[in-house]
mmCIF file of C-alpha atoms in Angstrom:
data_model
loop_
_atom_site.group_PDB
_atom_site.id
_atom_site.type_symbol
_atom_site.label_atom_id
_atom_site.label_comp_id
_atom_site.label_asym_id
_atom_site.label_seq_id
_atom_site.Cartn_x
_atom_site.Cartn_y
_atom_site.Cartn_z
ATOM 1 C CA MET A 3 0.000 0.000 0.000
ATOM 2 C CA SER A 4 1.310 3.469 -0.883
ATOM 3 C CA ASP A 5 1.775 6.193 1.734
ATOM 4 C CA LEU A 6 0.084 8.928 -0.347
ATOM 5 C CA ARG A 7 -2.647 9.737 2.165
ATOM 6 C CA TRP A 8 -3.504 13.388 1.477
ATOM 7 C CA PHE A 9 -4.731 15.221 -1.603
ATOM 8 C CA PHE A 10 -4.517 19.042 -1.492
ATOM 9 C CA VAL A 11 -6.345 21.367 -3.912
ATOM 10 C CA ASP A 12 -5.107 24.958 -4.275
ATOM 11 C CA MET A 13 -6.913 27.204 -6.748
ATOM 12 C CA ASN A 14 -4.609 29.310 -8.923
ATOM 13 C CA SER A 15 -4.759 33.132 -8.684
ATOM 14 C CA TYR A 16 -8.256 32.603 -7.397
ATOM 15 C CA PHE A 17 -9.857 36.060 -7.194
ATOM 16 C CA ALA A 18 -8.274 37.168 -10.475
ATOM 17 C CA ARG A 19 -9.250 33.934 -12.241
ATOM 18 C CA CYS A 20 -12.848 34.359 -11.049
ATOM 19 C CA GLU A 21 -12.897 37.807 -12.641
ATOM 20 C CA GLN A 22 -11.505 36.386 -15.893
ATOM 21 C CA GLN A 23 -14.110 33.632 -15.757
ATOM 22 C CA LEU A 24 -16.875 36.200 -15.400
ATOM 23 C CA ASN A 25 -15.469 38.499 -18.109
ATOM 24 C CA PRO A 26 -13.899 36.627 -21.048
ATOM 25 C CA ARG A 27 -12.393 39.893 -22.375
ATOM 26 C CA LEU A 28 -9.983 39.817 -19.433
ATOM 27 C CA ARG A 29 -8.629 36.364 -20.261
ATOM 28 C CA GLY A 30 -4.978 36.327 -21.208
ATOM 29 C CA ARG A 31 -4.539 39.863 -19.855
ATOM 30 C CA PRO A 32 -2.835 40.989 -16.628
ATOM 31 C CA VAL A 33 -5.417 41.664 -13.904
ATOM 32 C CA GLY A 34 -5.080 42.984 -10.358
ATOM 33 C CA VAL A 35 -7.923 42.696 -7.839
ATOM 34 C CA LEU A 36 -8.114 45.532 -5.278
ATOM 35 C CA PRO A 37 -10.022 45.813 -1.975
ATOM 36 C CA MET A 38 -11.309 49.212 -3.112
ATOM 37 C CA MET A 39 -10.844 51.474 -6.113
ATOM 38 C CA GLY A 40 -9.625 55.061 -6.073
ATOM 39 C CA VAL A 41 -7.357 54.793 -3.022
ATOM 40 C CA ALA A 42 -3.737 55.459 -3.945
ATOM 41 C CA THR A 43 -2.305 53.485 -1.018
ATOM 42 C CA THR A 44 -4.239 50.279 -1.643
ATOM 43 C CA CYS A 45 -2.552 46.988 -2.569
ATOM 44 C CA CYS A 46 -3.465 44.024 -4.748
ATOM 45 C CA LEU A 47 -5.469 41.272 -3.113
ATOM 46 C CA ALA A 48 -4.714 39.011 -6.051
ATOM 47 C CA ALA A 49 -2.983 39.039 -9.414
ATOM 48 C CA SER A 50 -3.621 36.949 -12.498
ATOM 49 C CA PRO A 51 -0.839 34.674 -13.798
ATOM 50 C CA GLU A 52 -0.248 37.182 -16.592
ATOM 51 C CA ALA A 53 0.408 39.914 -13.995
ATOM 52 C CA LYS A 54 2.545 37.612 -11.868
ATOM 53 C CA THR A 55 4.971 37.101 -14.744
ATOM 54 C CA HIS A 56 5.735 40.833 -14.433
ATOM 55 C CA GLY A 57 6.359 40.587 -10.690
ATOM 56 C CA VAL A 58 2.927 41.675 -9.454
ATOM 57 C CA LYS A 59 1.695 39.619 -6.502
ATOM 58 C CA THR A 60 -0.537 39.801 -3.443
ATOM 59 C CA GLY A 61 0.469 42.882 -1.448
ATOM 60 C CA THR A 62 1.937 44.802 -4.385
ATOM 61 C CA SER A 63 0.857 48.446 -4.243
ATOM 62 C CA VAL A 64 -1.133 49.945 -7.103
ATOM 63 C CA ALA A 65 1.749 52.276 -7.964
ATOM 64 C CA ASP A 66 4.287 49.430 -8.065
ATOM 65 C CA ALA A 67 1.905 47.209 -10.052
ATOM 66 C CA ARG A 68 1.492 49.917 -12.690
ATOM 67 C CA ARG A 69 5.269 50.345 -12.874
ATOM 68 C CA LEU A 70 5.942 46.603 -13.155
ATOM 69 C CA CYS A 71 3.056 45.924 -15.544
ATOM 70 C CA PRO A 72 1.901 49.082 -17.418
ATOM 71 C CA GLY A 73 -0.986 47.253 -19.133
ATOM 72 C CA ILE A 74 -2.542 45.849 -15.969
ATOM 73 C CA THR A 75 -6.321 46.141 -15.453
ATOM 74 C CA PHE A 76 -7.469 46.834 -11.903
ATOM 75 C CA LEU A 77 -10.828 45.616 -10.630
ATOM 76 C CA PRO A 78 -12.622 45.959 -7.287
ATOM 77 C CA ALA A 79 -12.993 42.727 -5.352
ATOM 78 C CA ARG A 80 -16.381 41.007 -5.453
ATOM 79 C CA PRO A 81 -16.282 38.678 -2.435
ATOM 80 C CA LYS A 82 -19.817 37.362 -2.892
ATOM 81 C CA ALA A 83 -18.997 36.151 -6.412
ATOM 82 C CA TYR A 84 -15.866 34.400 -5.139
ATOM 83 C CA VAL A 85 -17.856 32.629 -2.417
ATOM 84 C CA GLU A 86 -20.420 31.517 -5.007
ATOM 85 C CA PHE A 87 -17.600 30.061 -7.138
ATOM 86 C CA HIS A 88 -16.154 28.438 -4.007
ATOM 87 C CA HIS A 89 -19.327 26.441 -3.404
ATOM 88 C CA LYS A 90 -19.331 25.263 -7.028
ATOM 89 C CA ILE A 91 -15.679 24.209 -6.693
ATOM 90 C CA VAL A 92 -16.313 22.254 -3.486
ATOM 91 C CA GLU A 93 -19.223 20.516 -5.189
ATOM 92 C CA ALA A 94 -17.002 19.700 -8.175
ATOM 93 C CA VAL A 95 -14.231 18.243 -6.010
ATOM 94 C CA GLU A 96 -16.727 16.200 -4.002
ATOM 95 C CA SER A 97 -18.048 14.666 -7.214
ATOM 96 C CA ILE A 98 -14.618 12.953 -7.376
ATOM 97 C CA LEU A 99 -13.411 12.822 -3.750
ATOM 98 C CA PRO A 100 -14.950 13.655 -0.363
ATOM 99 C CA VAL A 101 -13.580 16.935 0.982
ATOM 100 C CA GLU A 102 -12.147 16.405 4.462
ATOM 101 C CA ASP A 103 -11.390 20.055 5.297
ATOM 102 C CA VAL A 104 -12.018 23.424 3.663
ATOM 103 C CA LEU A 105 -9.018 25.448 4.805
ATOM 104 C CA SER A 106 -9.793 28.718 3.010
ATOM 105 C CA ILE A 107 -11.838 29.972 0.097
ATOM 106 C CA ASP A 108 -9.311 28.556 -2.399
ATOM 107 C CA GLU A 109 -7.829 25.576 -0.541
ATOM 108 C CA MET A 110 -9.212 22.224 0.530
ATOM 109 C CA ALA A 111 -7.832 18.881 1.626
ATOM 110 C CA CYS A 112 -9.079 15.373 0.869
ATOM 111 C CA ARG A 113 -8.040 12.105 2.475
ATOM 112 C CA LEU A 114 -7.090 9.228 0.184
ATOM 113 C CA MET A 115 -8.216 5.746 1.187
ATOM 114 C CA GLY A 116 -7.296 2.242 0.047
ATOM 115 C CA SER A 117 -6.451 1.957 -3.645
ATOM 116 C CA GLN A 118 -6.746 5.750 -4.019
ATOM 117 C CA GLN A 119 -3.279 5.949 -2.419
ATOM 118 C CA GLN A 120 -1.634 4.199 -5.362
ATOM 119 C CA PRO A 121 0.288 6.765 -7.481
ATOM 120 C CA GLU A 122 -1.528 5.885 -10.707
ATOM 121 C CA ARG A 123 -4.960 6.062 -9.070
ATOM 122 C CA ALA A 124 -4.116 9.279 -7.189
ATOM 123 C CA THR A 125 -2.904 10.869 -10.436
ATOM 124 C CA ALA A 126 -6.111 9.891 -12.203
ATOM 125 C CA LEU A 127 -8.162 11.410 -9.365
ATOM 126 C CA ALA A 128 -6.199 14.658 -9.698
ATOM 127 C CA HIS A 129 -6.979 14.886 -13.403
ATOM 128 C CA GLY A 130 -10.606 14.080 -12.602
ATOM 129 C CA VAL A 131 -10.796 16.927 -10.043
ATOM 130 C CA LYS A 132 -9.282 19.390 -12.500
ATOM 131 C CA ALA A 133 -11.767 18.388 -15.193
ATOM 132 C CA ALA A 134 -14.708 18.538 -12.777
ATOM 133 C CA ILE A 135 -13.781 22.073 -11.683
ATOM 134 C CA ARG A 136 -13.618 23.227 -15.302
ATOM 135 C CA ALA A 137 -16.939 21.578 -16.118
ATOM 136 C CA LYS A 138 -18.942 22.465 -13.004
ATOM 137 C CA ALA A 139 -17.395 25.762 -11.813
ATOM 138 C CA GLY A 140 -15.743 27.451 -14.783
ATOM 139 C CA ASP A 141 -13.654 26.548 -17.795
ATOM 140 C CA TYR A 142 -11.067 29.235 -16.988
ATOM 141 C CA LEU A 143 -10.548 28.153 -13.368
ATOM 142 C CA SER A 144 -7.530 25.984 -12.653
ATOM 143 C CA CYS A 145 -5.969 24.408 -9.602
ATOM 144 C CA SER A 146 -2.689 22.880 -8.505
ATOM 145 C CA VAL A 147 -2.796 19.550 -6.684
ATOM 146 C CA GLY A 148 -0.307 18.183 -4.182
ATOM 147 C CA ILE A 149 -0.407 14.552 -3.049
ATOM 148 C CA ALA A 150 1.726 13.373 -0.125
ATOM 149 C CA PRO A 151 1.838 11.328 3.097
ATOM 150 C CA ASN A 152 0.518 14.229 5.220
ATOM 151 C CA ARG A 153 -1.389 17.442 4.739
ATOM 152 C CA LEU A 154 1.579 19.780 5.195
ATOM 153 C CA LEU A 155 3.611 18.065 2.490
ATOM 154 C CA ALA A 156 0.558 17.892 0.209
ATOM 155 C CA LYS A 157 0.087 21.646 0.644
ATOM 156 C CA MET A 158 3.757 22.209 -0.167
ATOM 157 C CA GLY A 159 3.386 19.998 -3.241
ATOM 158 C CA SER A 160 0.505 22.131 -4.490
ATOM 159 C CA ASP A 161 2.816 25.171 -4.301
ATOM 160 C CA MET A 162 5.653 23.573 -6.244
ATOM 161 C CA GLN A 163 4.071 23.730 -9.681
ATOM 162 C CA LYS A 164 1.779 26.588 -10.723
ATOM 163 C CA PRO A 165 -0.492 27.142 -12.460
ATOM 164 C CA ASP A 166 -2.385 23.905 -13.123
ATOM 165 C CA GLY A 167 0.250 21.774 -11.401
ATOM 166 C CA LEU A 168 0.285 18.211 -10.110
ATOM 167 C CA VAL A 169 3.049 17.058 -7.745
ATOM 168 C CA LEU A 170 3.272 13.716 -5.934
ATOM 169 C CA ILE A 171 5.634 13.409 -2.957
ATOM 170 C CA PRO A 172 5.931 9.760 -1.881
ATOM 171 C CA ARG A 173 7.867 9.177 1.326
ATOM 172 C CA SER A 174 10.914 7.948 -0.607
ATOM 173 C CA GLN A 175 11.211 11.303 -2.423
ATOM 174 C CA ILE A 176 10.497 13.722 0.440
ATOM 175 C CA ARG A 177 14.089 14.744 1.089
ATOM 176 C CA ASP A 178 14.932 15.270 -2.593
ATOM 177 C CA LYS A 179 11.777 17.360 -3.118
ATOM 178 C CA LEU A 180 12.335 19.474 -0.002
ATOM 179 C CA LEU A 181 15.963 20.239 -0.784
ATOM 180 C CA THR A 182 14.805 22.285 -3.773
ATOM 181 C CA LEU A 183 13.077 24.675 -1.335
ATOM 182 C CA VAL A 184 14.023 27.079 1.470
ATOM 183 C CA PRO A 185 12.533 27.073 4.998
ATOM 184 C CA ARG A 186 10.291 30.044 4.114
ATOM 185 C CA ASP A 187 8.463 27.760 1.644
ATOM 186 C CA ILE A 188 7.075 25.733 4.551
ATOM 187 C CA PRO A 189 3.541 26.844 5.531
ATOM 188 C CA GLY A 190 3.757 28.307 9.009
ATOM 189 C CA ILE A 191 7.216 29.820 8.551
ATOM 190 C CA GLY A 192 6.789 33.546 8.011
ATOM 191 C CA PRO A 193 9.307 36.408 8.171
ATOM 192 C CA ARG A 194 9.632 36.332 11.967
ATOM 193 C CA MET A 195 10.112 32.576 12.165
ATOM 194 C CA GLU A 196 12.559 32.742 9.249
ATOM 195 C CA GLN A 197 14.580 35.331 11.190
ATOM 196 C CA ARG A 198 14.411 33.213 14.339
ATOM 197 C CA LEU A 199 15.727 30.185 12.468
ATOM 198 C CA ALA A 200 18.525 32.248 10.929
ATOM 199 C CA LEU A 201 19.606 33.500 14.369
ATOM 200 C CA LYS A 202 19.887 29.837 15.383
ATOM 201 C CA GLY A 203 22.044 29.109 12.313
ATOM 202 C CA VAL A 204 19.305 27.471 10.216
ATOM 203 C CA ARG A 205 19.196 29.189 6.834
ATOM 204 C CA SER A 206 18.677 26.314 4.400
ATOM 205 C CA MET A 207 16.320 23.368 4.117
ATOM 206 C CA GLU A 208 19.280 21.001 4.431
ATOM 207 C CA GLN A 209 20.225 22.562 7.773
ATOM 208 C CA LEU A 210 16.622 22.303 8.969
ATOM 209 C CA LEU A 211 16.325 18.641 7.973
ATOM 210 C CA ARG A 212 19.546 17.850 9.858
ATOM 211 C CA CYS A 213 17.983 19.007 13.150
ATOM 212 C CA ASN A 214 16.961 16.267 15.543
ATOM 213 C CA ILE A 215 13.625 16.275 17.358
ATOM 214 C CA HIS A 216 15.039 18.021 20.441
ATOM 215 C CA GLN A 217 16.597 20.781 18.320
ATOM 216 C CA MET A 218 13.293 21.260 16.507
ATOM 217 C CA ARG A 219 11.486 21.702 19.829
ATOM 218 C CA VAL A 220 14.019 24.373 20.802
ATOM 219 C CA LEU A 221 13.690 26.169 17.454
ATOM 220 C CA TRP A 222 9.897 26.418 17.761
ATOM 221 C CA GLY A 223 9.852 26.725 21.527
ATOM 222 C CA GLY A 224 7.737 23.645 22.199
ATOM 223 C CA VAL A 225 5.649 20.835 20.798
ATOM 224 C CA VAL A 226 5.050 22.588 17.450
ATOM 225 C CA GLY A 227 8.691 21.969 16.557
ATOM 226 C CA GLU A 228 8.232 18.281 17.304
ATOM 227 C CA ARG A 229 5.234 18.210 14.952
ATOM 228 C CA PHE A 230 7.251 19.819 12.162
ATOM 229 C CA TYR A 231 9.999 17.261 12.724
ATOM 230 C CA HIS A 232 7.526 14.440 12.041
ATOM 231 C CA TRP A 233 5.658 16.221 9.225
ATOM 232 C CA LEU A 234 8.867 16.926 7.277
ATOM 233 C CA ARG A 235 9.637 13.202 7.414
ATOM 234 C CA GLY A 236 6.229 12.125 6.150
ATOM 235 C CA ASP A 237 4.542 11.163 9.419
ATOM 236 C CA ASP A 238 0.814 11.935 9.513
ATOM 237 C CA VAL A 239 0.621 13.542 12.960
ATOM 238 C CA TYR A 240 -2.916 14.426 14.000
ATOM 239 C CA VAL A 241 -3.581 17.823 15.552
ATOM 240 C CA ALA A 242 -6.984 18.369 17.157
ATOM 241 C CA PRO A 243 -8.869 21.352 15.709
ATOM 242 C CA THR A 244 -8.760 24.445 17.886
ATOM 243 C CA ARG A 245 -11.924 25.914 19.347
ATOM 244 C CA THR A 246 -13.009 29.360 18.188
ATOM 245 C CA THR A 247 -11.697 31.836 20.766
ATOM 246 C CA SER A 248 -12.308 35.172 19.049
ATOM 247 C CA MET A 249 -14.468 36.696 16.357
ATOM 248 C CA GLY A 250 -14.460 40.135 14.803
ATOM 249 C CA HIS A 251 -14.193 42.415 11.798
ATOM 250 C CA GLN A 252 -11.975 45.299 10.735
ATOM 251 C CA HIS A 253 -12.175 47.772 7.872
ATOM 252 C CA VAL A 254 -9.981 50.382 6.183
ATOM 253 C CA LEU A 255 -12.094 53.514 6.083
ATOM 254 C CA GLU A 256 -13.087 55.226 2.864
ATOM 255 C CA PRO A 257 -11.561 58.741 2.669
ATOM 256 C CA GLU A 258 -14.886 60.456 3.426
ATOM 257 C CA LEU A 259 -15.268 58.424 6.642
ATOM 258 C CA ARG A 260 -11.816 59.162 8.061
ATOM 259 C CA THR A 261 -13.222 61.246 10.894
ATOM 260 C CA SER A 262 -14.031 60.376 14.487
ATOM 261 C CA GLU A 263 -17.755 60.307 13.683
ATOM 262 C CA GLY A 264 -17.281 58.275 10.499
ATOM 263 C CA ALA A 265 -15.070 55.726 12.262
ATOM 264 C CA SER A 266 -17.610 55.444 15.072
ATOM 265 C CA ILE A 267 -20.421 54.661 12.624
ATOM 266 C CA VAL A 268 -18.314 52.033 10.864
ATOM 267 C CA ALA A 269 -17.370 50.493 14.229
ATOM 268 C CA MET A 270 -21.086 50.180 15.033
ATOM 269 C CA LYS A 271 -21.714 48.443 11.722
ATOM 270 C CA LEU A 272 -18.785 46.058 12.238
ATOM 271 C CA LEU A 273 -20.022 45.200 15.718
ATOM 272 C CA THR A 274 -23.569 44.617 14.457
ATOM 273 C CA LYS A 275 -22.282 42.212 11.786
ATOM 274 C CA ALA A 276 -20.037 40.401 14.253
ATOM 275 C CA ALA A 277 -22.894 40.081 16.773
ATOM 276 C CA ALA A 278 -25.070 38.441 14.106
ATOM 277 C CA ARG A 279 -22.183 36.015 13.488
ATOM 278 C CA LEU A 280 -22.014 35.246 17.210
ATOM 279 C CA ARG A 281 -25.652 34.184 17.206
ATOM 280 C CA ARG A 282 -25.412 32.348 13.894
ATOM 281 C CA GLU A 283 -22.377 30.321 14.964
ATOM 282 C CA GLY A 284 -23.637 29.751 18.522
ATOM 283 C CA TYR A 285 -21.271 31.704 20.775
ATOM 284 C CA TYR A 286 -21.451 34.214 23.618
ATOM 285 C CA ALA A 287 -18.733 36.848 24.143
ATOM 286 C CA ARG A 288 -17.214 37.888 27.458
ATOM 287 C CA ARG A 289 -14.755 40.488 26.207
ATOM 288 C CA LEU A 290 -14.961 43.323 23.674
ATOM 289 C CA THR A 291 -11.880 44.928 22.111
ATOM 290 C CA VAL A 292 -11.827 47.992 19.874
ATOM 291 C CA HIS A 293 -8.772 49.096 17.913
ATOM 292 C CA VAL A 294 -8.200 52.157 15.732
ATOM 293 C CA ARG A 295 -5.286 52.788 13.393
ATOM 294 C CA PHE A 296 -4.640 56.443 12.609
ATOM 295 C CA MET A 297 -3.210 58.151 9.536
ATOM 296 C CA GLU A 298 0.598 58.298 9.468
ATOM 297 C CA GLU A 299 0.573 62.084 9.759
ATOM 298 C CA ARG A 300 -0.519 61.717 13.393
ATOM 299 C CA ASN A 301 2.971 60.676 14.493
ATOM 300 C CA GLY A 302 4.523 63.738 12.950
ATOM 301 C CA GLN A 303 2.175 66.031 14.855
ATOM 302 C CA GLY A 304 3.185 64.776 18.280
ATOM 303 C CA GLY A 305 -0.312 63.470 18.856
ATOM 304 C CA GLY A 306 0.654 60.151 20.395
ATOM 305 C CA PRO A 307 0.914 56.655 18.933
ATOM 306 C CA SER A 308 -0.396 55.794 15.469
ATOM 307 C CA SER A 309 -2.745 53.177 16.857
ATOM 308 C CA TRP A 310 -5.014 52.769 19.872
ATOM 309 C CA GLU A 311 -6.661 49.753 21.459
ATOM 310 C CA ASP A 312 -8.743 49.118 24.541
ATOM 311 C CA ALA A 313 -10.797 46.217 25.864
ATOM 312 C CA LEU A 314 -13.665 45.722 28.255
ATOM 313 C CA LYS A 315 -14.712 42.621 30.162
ATOM 314 C CA ILE A 316 -18.465 42.182 29.742
ATOM 315 C CA PRO A 317 -21.147 39.802 31.028
ATOM 316 C CA GLU A 318 -21.426 36.968 28.530
ATOM 317 C CA THR A 319 -23.794 38.052 25.788
ATOM 318 C CA GLN A 320 -24.648 37.810 22.123
ATOM 319 C CA ASP A 321 -27.192 40.639 22.192
ATOM 320 C CA THR A 322 -26.442 43.452 19.747
ATOM 321 C CA MET A 323 -27.863 46.284 21.861
ATOM 322 C CA THR A 324 -25.899 45.221 24.932
ATOM 323 C CA LEU A 325 -22.724 45.036 22.862
ATOM 324 C CA LEU A 326 -23.393 48.456 21.285
ATOM 325 C CA LYS A 327 -23.727 49.997 24.764
ATOM 326 C CA ASN A 328 -20.309 48.605 25.672
ATOM 327 C CA LEU A 329 -18.875 49.864 22.392
ATOM 328 C CA VAL A 330 -20.004 53.385 23.322
ATOM 329 C CA VAL A 331 -18.153 53.055 26.653
ATOM 330 C CA LEU A 332 -14.935 52.003 24.913
ATOM 331 C CA TRP A 333 -15.257 54.564 22.126
ATOM 332 C CA SER A 334 -15.305 57.397 24.651
ATOM 333 C CA GLY A 335 -11.604 56.717 25.195
ATOM 334 C CA VAL A 336 -10.550 56.936 21.544
ATOM 335 C CA PRO A 337 -7.997 59.776 21.191
ATOM 336 C CA GLN A 338 -8.281 62.562 18.625
ATOM 337 C CA GLY A 339 -6.779 61.961 15.202
ATOM 338 C CA ARG A 340 -7.552 60.982 11.632
ATOM 339 C CA PRO A 341 -8.577 57.310 11.754
ATOM 340 C CA LEU A 342 -7.536 55.035 8.905
ATOM 341 C CA ARG A 343 -8.743 51.620 10.064
ATOM 342 C CA VAL A 344 -11.137 50.455 12.746
ATOM 343 C CA GLY A 345 -11.879 47.022 14.149
ATOM 344 C CA VAL A 346 -13.925 45.264 16.804
ATOM 345 C CA VAL A 347 -13.177 41.842 18.278
ATOM 346 C CA PHE A 348 -15.209 39.588 20.561
ATOM 347 C CA SER A 349 -13.061 37.242 22.618
ATOM 348 C CA ASP A 350 -13.208 34.890 25.572
ATOM 349 C CA LEU A 351 -15.985 33.116 23.677
ATOM 350 C CA ILE A 352 -18.044 30.264 25.068
ATOM 351 C CA PRO A 353 -20.368 27.929 23.147
ATOM 352 C CA ALA A 354 -24.082 28.626 23.528
ATOM 353 C CA ASP A 355 -24.658 25.286 25.279
ATOM 354 C CA GLN A 356 -22.310 26.434 28.071
ATOM 355 C CA HIS A 357 -23.955 29.840 28.538
ATOM 356 C CA GLN A 358 -24.801 30.647 32.159
ATOM 357 C CA PHE A 359 -27.963 32.746 32.408
ATOM 358 C CA SER A 360 -27.551 35.878 34.546
ATOM 359 C CA LEU A 361 -30.196 37.372 36.839
ATOM 360 C CA PHE A 362 -29.340 40.735 35.280
ATOM 361 C CA GLU A 363 -29.856 39.469 31.728
ATOM 362 C CA ASP A 364 -33.006 40.536 29.880
ATOM 363 C CA PRO A 365 -34.050 37.611 27.638
ATOM 364 C CA LYS A 366 -36.328 39.921 25.643
ATOM 365 C CA ARG A 367 -33.317 41.786 24.256
ATOM 366 C CA GLU A 368 -31.762 38.601 22.935
ATOM 367 C CA MET A 369 -35.118 37.597 21.442
ATOM 368 C CA LEU A 370 -35.286 40.982 19.713
ATOM 369 C CA SER A 371 -31.814 40.487 18.232
ATOM 370 C CA ARG A 372 -32.836 37.089 16.891
ATOM 371 C CA ALA A 373 -36.028 38.600 15.472
ATOM 372 C CA LEU A 374 -33.933 41.192 13.616
ATOM 373 C CA ASP A 375 -31.742 38.363 12.269
ATOM 374 C CA GLY A 376 -34.820 36.535 11.027
ATOM 375 C CA ILE A 377 -36.211 39.569 9.210
ATOM 376 C CA ASN A 378 -32.864 40.370 7.588
ATOM 377 C CA ASP A 379 -32.398 36.729 6.587
ATOM 378 C CA ARG A 380 -35.823 36.671 4.972
ATOM 379 C CA PHE A 381 -35.862 40.056 3.255
ATOM 380 C CA GLY A 382 -32.147 40.753 2.823
ATOM 381 C CA GLY A 383 -29.369 42.096 5.010
ATOM 382 C CA GLY A 384 -29.835 45.727 5.990
ATOM 383 C CA THR A 385 -33.639 45.570 5.811
ATOM 384 C CA LEU A 386 -33.579 46.516 9.490
ATOM 385 C CA ARG A 387 -30.603 48.259 11.042
ATOM 386 C CA PHE A 388 -29.843 50.397 14.056
ATOM 387 C CA ALA A 389 -30.284 54.157 13.781
ATOM 388 C CA GLY A 390 -27.205 56.159 12.855
ATOM 389 C CA GLN A 391 -25.675 53.580 10.502
ATOM 390 C CA GLU A 392 -27.069 55.081 7.288
ATOM 391 C CA ALA A 393 -23.853 56.987 6.545
ATOM 392 C CA ALA A 394 -21.941 53.679 6.474
ATOM 393 C CA GLU A 395 -24.530 51.791 4.410
ATOM 394 C CA ASP A 396 -22.047 51.007 1.612
ATOM 395 C CA SER A 397 -19.026 50.897 3.894
ATOM 396 C CA ALA A 398 -17.414 47.873 5.535
ATOM 397 C CA PRO A 399 -18.687 45.254 3.079
ATOM 398 C CA THR A 400 -18.131 41.608 3.919
ATOM 399 C CA ARG A 401 -14.559 40.536 3.210
ATOM 400 C CA ILE A 402 -13.029 37.094 2.842
ATOM 401 C CA PRO A 403 -10.553 36.287 5.643
ATOM 402 C CA PHE A 404 -7.729 33.788 5.180
ATOM 403 C CA THR A 405 -9.121 31.128 7.488
ATOM 404 C CA ARG A 406 -12.892 31.351 7.060
ATOM 405 C CA VAL A 407 -15.297 31.298 4.137
ATOM 406 C CA PRO A 408 -18.174 33.718 4.789
ATOM 407 C CA GLY A 409 -21.683 32.368 4.340
ATOM 408 C CA LEU A 410 -23.675 33.836 1.464
ATOM 409 C CA ARG A 411 -26.157 35.192 4.017
ATOM 410 C CA GLU A 412 -23.445 37.571 5.227
ATOM 411 C CA PHE A 413 -23.519 39.364 1.852
ATOM 412 C CA GLU A 414 -27.254 39.945 1.774
ATOM 413 C CA GLY A 415 -28.164 43.570 1.283
ATOM 414 C CA GLU A 416 -24.728 44.473 -0.118
ATOM 415 C CA SER A 417 -24.124 45.700 -3.639
ATOM 416 C CA VAL A 418 -21.894 43.377 -5.645
#
């Protein structure tokens, strides 16, 4: 029996490819997807393969993208469309293989069983998945597939050949495949970890692979290093999923809302959306944090730090009105300045089935919040909203985070 246990699907240039799928005139042309148009400081969320050949990538500023690729076409992101494509892609993959985990909007992992682990069979399944995505989701959408003994190596395999790649990493070839990479190519090793490894004398993949299990624990500062030791050798180490411990939203303000009043209104909208998520996903919050990032000019004016954050411990709740009252308390401490970004975070979450009812809790308020959810679900998001949020009606649209795929209900009432 082969040791090819995991099958990883990674969509290529996903947001940009979705735009090219929707608009055939963009196919074959360099495309950059932006979080918002008309803001000089914004950066690309995604770039098409044609733009990537010129050096444009995620995080490239608009100015740099234009310099690197003068013919690039910029488009505003349409998260709802990308989520709709995501569901079609998951359905397409599941017509060939059951999806074990959806890791992000453009990544998913499948477990191979029995004869599926044989290289020839696994390769045939990969071609079947690619064909199913083209047929069921879009003929211009492509993916890279990695197949390996564990999920980390399968993910790394999907990154080795793009676009439209297919890489198998059987246990016997792991070392040879990894030696073509650098430690930064390992998911979970970012700039800070790369610097930490370098300070410990580990600058190449060969040096990392020479480390024993004790040295790996020291490098990572604990059990995570031991897991990487096993993963990089092909062991399929199970890690229990973590429980949700926080939930929130943040938003870069449109220029016309970069005032204290504008930021306050957007913060209210973000909190209202996050509170609806709390109820939908079955959690109560016991801590509220608000953070504000100010324009860079604030530092030069001697007005204090460029960012501010404060938190408040609250009785466990998922009621929007209760949370808004606590937001007002926190917001009273926000210093003067020109806000650029605002965010709200609920933390110290507990599942609804562990909620302890308080004598000071008014159940009618929670019932009212759920009634508002029901009306907005039925007639569209924003049908009912709290007073004062009109100025931010088109602000703070639903975004797609790296680790969660928003439900389509979260986009209701938003222009696409």
